[in-house]
Coordinates of C-alpha atoms in Angstrom, one line a residue:
M1 CA -12.2 -38.6 -23.7
K2 CA -15.3 -40.1 -22.8
D3 CA -14.1 -42.4 -20.4
L4 CA -11.8 -39.7 -18.8
I5 CA -14.8 -37.1 -18.9
R6 CA -16.9 -40.2 -16.7
A7 CA -13.5 -41.0 -14.7
Q8 CA -13.4 -37.4 -14.0
I9 CA -17.5 -37.1 -12.6
Y10 CA -17.4 -40.2 -11.0
Q11 CA -14.1 -38.8 -8.9
I12 CA -16.2 -35.5 -8.1
L13 CA -19.6 -37.2 -7.2
R14 CA -17.8 -40.0 -4.6
T15 CA -15.2 -37.2 -2.7
R16 CA -17.8 -35.9 0.4
V17 CA -16.1 -32.7 0.3
Y18 CA -17.2 -31.2 -2.6
F19 CA -20.7 -32.2 -1.4
W20 CA -20.3 -30.3 1.3
V21 CA -18.7 -27.3 -0.4
L22 CA -21.6 -26.9 -2.7
I23 CA -24.3 -27.4 0.1
A24 CA -22.8 -24.5 1.8
C25 CA -22.6 -22.3 -1.8
L26 CA -26.2 -22.7 -1.8
A27 CA -27.2 -22.7 1.6
L28 CA -25.0 -18.8 1.7
A29 CA -27.5 -18.2 -1.7
V30 CA -30.4 -18.7 0.0
L31 CA -29.8 -17.3 3.6
F32 CA -28.6 -13.9 1.6
G33 CA -32.1 -14.0 -0.1
V34 CA -32.9 -14.4 3.3
S35 CA -31.4 -11.6 4.9
E36 CA -32.6 -9.3 2.0
Y37 CA -36.4 -10.7 2.6
L38 CA -36.4 -10.0 6.5
N39 CA -34.3 -6.3 6.0
G40 CA -34.7 -5.3 2.3
A41 CA -38.1 -4.1 2.2
D42 CA -38.3 -0.3 2.4
D43 CA -41.7 -0.6 5.1
L44 CA -41.7 -4.1 6.7
D45 CA -44.2 -2.6 9.2
E46 CA -46.5 -2.1 6.6
G47 CA -46.6 -5.0 5.1
M48 CA -44.1 -4.2 2.1
L49 CA -42.1 -7.0 1.0
L50 CA -39.9 -8.2 -1.7
T51 CA -40.8 -9.6 -4.6
A52 CA -38.6 -11.6 -6.8
S53 CA -38.1 -9.0 -9.2
D54 CA -37.2 -7.0 -6.4
F55 CA -34.6 -8.6 -5.2
F56 CA -33.0 -9.7 -8.5
T57 CA -32.1 -5.5 -8.8
R58 CA -30.2 -6.5 -5.3
C59 CA -28.6 -9.3 -5.5
G60 CA -25.1 -8.7 -6.7
M61 CA -23.5 -10.2 -3.8
I62 CA -24.4 -13.5 -4.5
A63 CA -22.6 -13.5 -8.1
T64 CA -19.5 -12.7 -6.0
L65 CA -20.6 -15.6 -4.0
F66 CA -19.9 -17.7 -6.7
L67 CA -16.5 -16.3 -7.7
G68 CA -15.2 -17.6 -4.2
F69 CA -16.8 -20.9 -4.7
S70 CA -16.2 -21.6 -8.4
G71 CA -12.3 -20.9 -7.1
F72 CA -12.3 -23.9 -5.1
F73 CA -13.9 -26.1 -7.3
V74 CA -11.8 -25.7 -10.4
S75 CA -9.1 -25.4 -8.4
F76 CA -9.4 -28.9 -6.9
F77 CA -11.5 -30.0 -10.2
T78 CA -8.3 -30.0 -12.2
G79 CA -5.5 -29.6 -9.5
D80 CA -6.3 -32.8 -7.1
D81 CA -4.4 -35.2 -10.1
F82 CA -1.0 -33.8 -9.7
K83 CA -1.2 -34.6 -6.3
D84 CA -2.3 -38.5 -6.5
K85 CA -0.3 -38.4 -10.4
T86 CA -3.7 -39.5 -11.7
A87 CA -2.4 -37.4 -14.4
N88 CA 0.6 -39.1 -14.7
Y89 CA -0.8 -42.2 -14.9
E90 CA -3.3 -41.6 -17.5
L91 CA -0.2 -40.3 -19.7
M92 CA 1.3 -43.3 -19.2
S93 CA -1.4 -45.4 -20.1
G94 CA -1.4 -44.4 -23.5
R95 CA -3.4 -41.6 -23.4
L96 CA -3.3 -37.9 -25.2
R97 CA -2.3 -34.9 -23.4
K98 CA -5.0 -32.8 -25.2
Q99 CA -7.4 -35.2 -23.9
S100 CA -6.8 -35.3 -20.4
F101 CA -6.9 -31.9 -20.7
V102 CA -10.4 -31.2 -22.4
A103 CA -11.8 -33.7 -20.6
R104 CA -11.3 -31.8 -16.9
V105 CA -11.7 -28.5 -18.3
T106 CA -15.3 -29.8 -19.9
V107 CA -16.2 -30.9 -16.7
T108 CA -14.7 -27.8 -14.9
V109 CA -16.7 -25.3 -16.9
V110 CA -19.7 -26.9 -17.2
F111 CA -20.1 -27.3 -13.4
N112 CA -19.4 -24.0 -12.2
I113 CA -21.4 -22.3 -15.5
L114 CA -24.7 -24.6 -14.2
L115 CA -23.7 -24.0 -10.5
G116 CA -23.4 -20.2 -10.7
S117 CA -26.2 -20.0 -12.1
L118 CA -28.5 -22.2 -10.2
M119 CA -26.8 -19.9 -7.4
M120 CA -28.8 -17.0 -9.0
V121 CA -32.5 -19.2 -9.8
L122 CA -32.7 -20.7 -6.1
P123 CA -33.5 -17.6 -3.9
L124 CA -35.2 -16.2 -7.3
T125 CA -37.5 -19.0 -6.8
L126 CA -38.1 -18.6 -3.8
Y127 CA -38.9 -15.5 -3.5
S128 CA -41.9 -16.4 -6.4
L129 CA -43.0 -18.7 -3.7
L130 CA -43.3 -16.5 -0.8
T131 CA -43.8 -13.3 -2.5
G132 CA -44.5 -13.5 -6.1
W133 CA -42.9 -12.4 -8.9
G134 CA -44.0 -8.5 -8.8
N135 CA -43.9 -6.0 -11.3
S136 CA -40.6 -4.3 -11.2
I137 CA -38.8 -6.0 -14.0
P138 CA -39.8 -8.7 -15.7
V139 CA -39.0 -12.3 -16.2
S140 CA -37.7 -12.1 -19.6
A141 CA -35.2 -9.3 -18.4
A142 CA -33.9 -11.3 -15.4
V143 CA -33.7 -15.1 -17.5
T144 CA -31.4 -12.2 -20.6
R145 CA -29.0 -10.8 -17.9
I146 CA -28.9 -14.9 -16.0
L147 CA -27.5 -16.1 -19.3
L148 CA -25.8 -13.6 -20.4
M149 CA -23.7 -14.3 -17.2
A150 CA -22.7 -17.5 -18.1
F151 CA -19.9 -15.8 -20.7
P152 CA -17.9 -13.9 -17.6
F153 CA -18.4 -16.4 -15.4
F154 CA -16.8 -18.6 -18.8
R155 CA -13.8 -15.8 -18.7
Q156 CA -13.6 -15.8 -14.6
I157 CA -13.5 -19.8 -14.7
C158 CA -11.3 -20.2 -17.9
F159 CA -8.8 -17.7 -15.4
Y160 CA -8.8 -20.2 -12.6
I161 CA -7.8 -22.9 -14.7
L162 CA -4.8 -21.1 -15.8
L163 CA -3.7 -20.1 -12.6
T164 CA -4.4 -23.7 -11.3
Y165 CA -2.1 -25.4 -14.6
I166 CA 0.7 -23.1 -13.4
I167 CA 0.7 -23.8 -9.8
K168 CA -0.4 -27.5 -9.6
R169 CA -1.3 -27.6 -5.9
P170 CA -5.5 -27.2 -5.4
G171 CA -4.9 -25.7 -2.0
Y172 CA -2.4 -22.9 -3.6
A173 CA -4.4 -22.7 -6.5
F174 CA -7.3 -21.7 -4.4
L175 CA -5.8 -19.0 -2.5
A176 CA -4.3 -17.7 -5.7
C177 CA -8.0 -17.4 -7.3
Y178 CA -9.6 -16.3 -3.8
G179 CA -6.5 -13.7 -3.5
Y180 CA -7.6 -12.6 -7.5
M181 CA -11.3 -12.0 -6.8
C182 CA -11.0 -10.2 -3.8
I183 CA -8.6 -7.7 -5.8
L184 CA -11.1 -7.9 -8.3
T185 CA -14.1 -6.5 -5.7
L186 CA -11.5 -3.5 -4.4
L187 CA -11.2 -1.9 -8.2
P188 CA -12.8 1.2 -8.6
A189 CA -15.1 1.2 -11.7
Q190 CA -13.1 3.7 -13.4
A191 CA -10.4 0.6 -13.8
D192 CA -12.9 -1.2 -17.1
P193 CA -14.7 1.6 -18.3
T194 CA -15.8 -1.0 -21.3
G195 CA -17.6 -2.9 -18.5
A196 CA -16.2 -5.2 -20.6
V197 CA -12.9 -6.4 -19.6
L198 CA -12.9 -8.0 -15.9
A199 CA -15.4 -10.5 -15.2
F200 CA -16.6 -8.7 -11.9
T201 CA -16.9 -5.2 -13.7
S202 CA -19.0 -7.0 -16.6
I203 CA -21.5 -9.0 -14.1
Q204 CA -21.9 -5.7 -12.0
N205 CA -23.3 -4.3 -15.0
L206 CA -25.5 -7.0 -16.1
L207 CA -27.0 -6.7 -12.9
H208 CA -27.3 -3.0 -12.8
F209 CA -30.4 -0.9 -13.8
D210 CA -29.8 2.6 -14.9
Y211 CA -33.1 3.8 -15.2
W212 CA -36.3 3.4 -12.6
A213 CA -39.5 5.2 -11.6
T214 CA -41.4 5.1 -8.5
F215 CA -45.2 4.5 -8.9
G216 CA -47.9 5.5 -5.6
L217 CA -47.2 6.6 -2.3
E218 CA -46.1 5.1 0.8
R219 CA -47.4 1.4 1.6
D220 CA -48.6 1.3 -2.2
A221 CA -45.0 2.7 -3.3
Q222 CA -43.2 0.7 -6.6
V223 CA -40.6 1.0 -8.1
I224 CA -40.2 -0.3 -11.6
Y225 CA -36.9 -0.3 -13.7
D226 CA -35.8 -0.2 -17.1
P227 CA -35.6 -3.7 -18.3
N228 CA -33.6 -3.0 -21.2
I229 CA -29.9 -3.8 -21.6
D230 CA -27.8 -1.8 -23.6
T231 CA -27.0 -3.8 -26.6
A232 CA -23.7 -2.9 -27.4
L233 CA -22.5 -3.6 -24.0
A234 CA -23.9 -7.3 -24.2
V235 CA -22.1 -7.5 -27.0
R236 CA -19.0 -6.3 -26.1
I237 CA -19.2 -8.8 -22.8
I238 CA -19.7 -11.9 -24.7
I239 CA -17.1 -11.4 -27.3
S240 CA -14.4 -10.2 -24.9
S241 CA -15.0 -13.2 -22.5
L242 CA -15.2 -15.7 -25.4
A243 CA -11.9 -14.2 -26.4
A244 CA -10.4 -13.7 -23.0
G245 CA -11.4 -17.6 -21.8
A246 CA -9.9 -19.2 -24.8
A247 CA -6.7 -17.5 -24.5
Y248 CA -6.5 -18.8 -21.1
L249 CA -7.2 -22.2 -22.0
W250 CA -5.0 -22.2 -24.6
A251 CA -2.5 -20.5 -22.1
A252 CA -3.0 -23.7 -19.9
Y253 CA -2.9 -26.5 -22.1
S254 CA 0.6 -24.8 -23.8
Y255 CA 1.7 -25.0 -20.2
F256 CA 0.5 -28.5 -19.6
H257 CA 1.6 -29.9 -23.1
K258 CA 4.7 -28.8 -22.3
D259 CA 5.2 -29.7 -18.5
D260 CA 6.9 -32.1 -16.9
I261 CA 3.9 -32.6 -14.3
E262 CA 6.1 -33.3 -11.1

């Protein structure tokens, strides 16, 4: 198992296209932060600049970008070996299908969750260096919500894994993953009244603040958001994400276990 995981990591590190897509992914997250920095303040002419806490209340686009890029990484991390028959050679060498599956899934899930977290944290770090954290929400509230987003990220990644094992062609699998993500973005909020059934609506709810208050006037005005998150919603998101992710992985392994890998 460890050898298979090391082989997966080695293959990823030596594939240059993954590196450039990763750079593009992080660059887009930073560029979105720069765009908000230049245009997102209410009154830049009077010296009002967005702080890191201000930016966090409006960074939902970064999570959407991640859902698109993760479709690429999942499709190629788990599906590229079908193209060059590496999976066949692993089984012919005496490896169990379970070991082959778990190794790929472990590397894919860990990498993509870390990527999603990094895409959220990197612009916030740059904002903190430029304008400070600010007072809109406390740091602990942002950290809590970023940690909670790992659960809907996990659910979406597992669904992408299922699609990839069914399609077995990384390019087509990526198109399917991206198409699914686009459909999610078009669904109205009423499509998921619980806020925890779909990964996209779960992320939206985690990045949404229901209550805020404005203190001061004109250039000295400060918006303070209620940092508390509904405990029941957080529990629903965690449980539904873990259950759905486990179901997707079980379905993917069941298909892979019976597949002839052609």
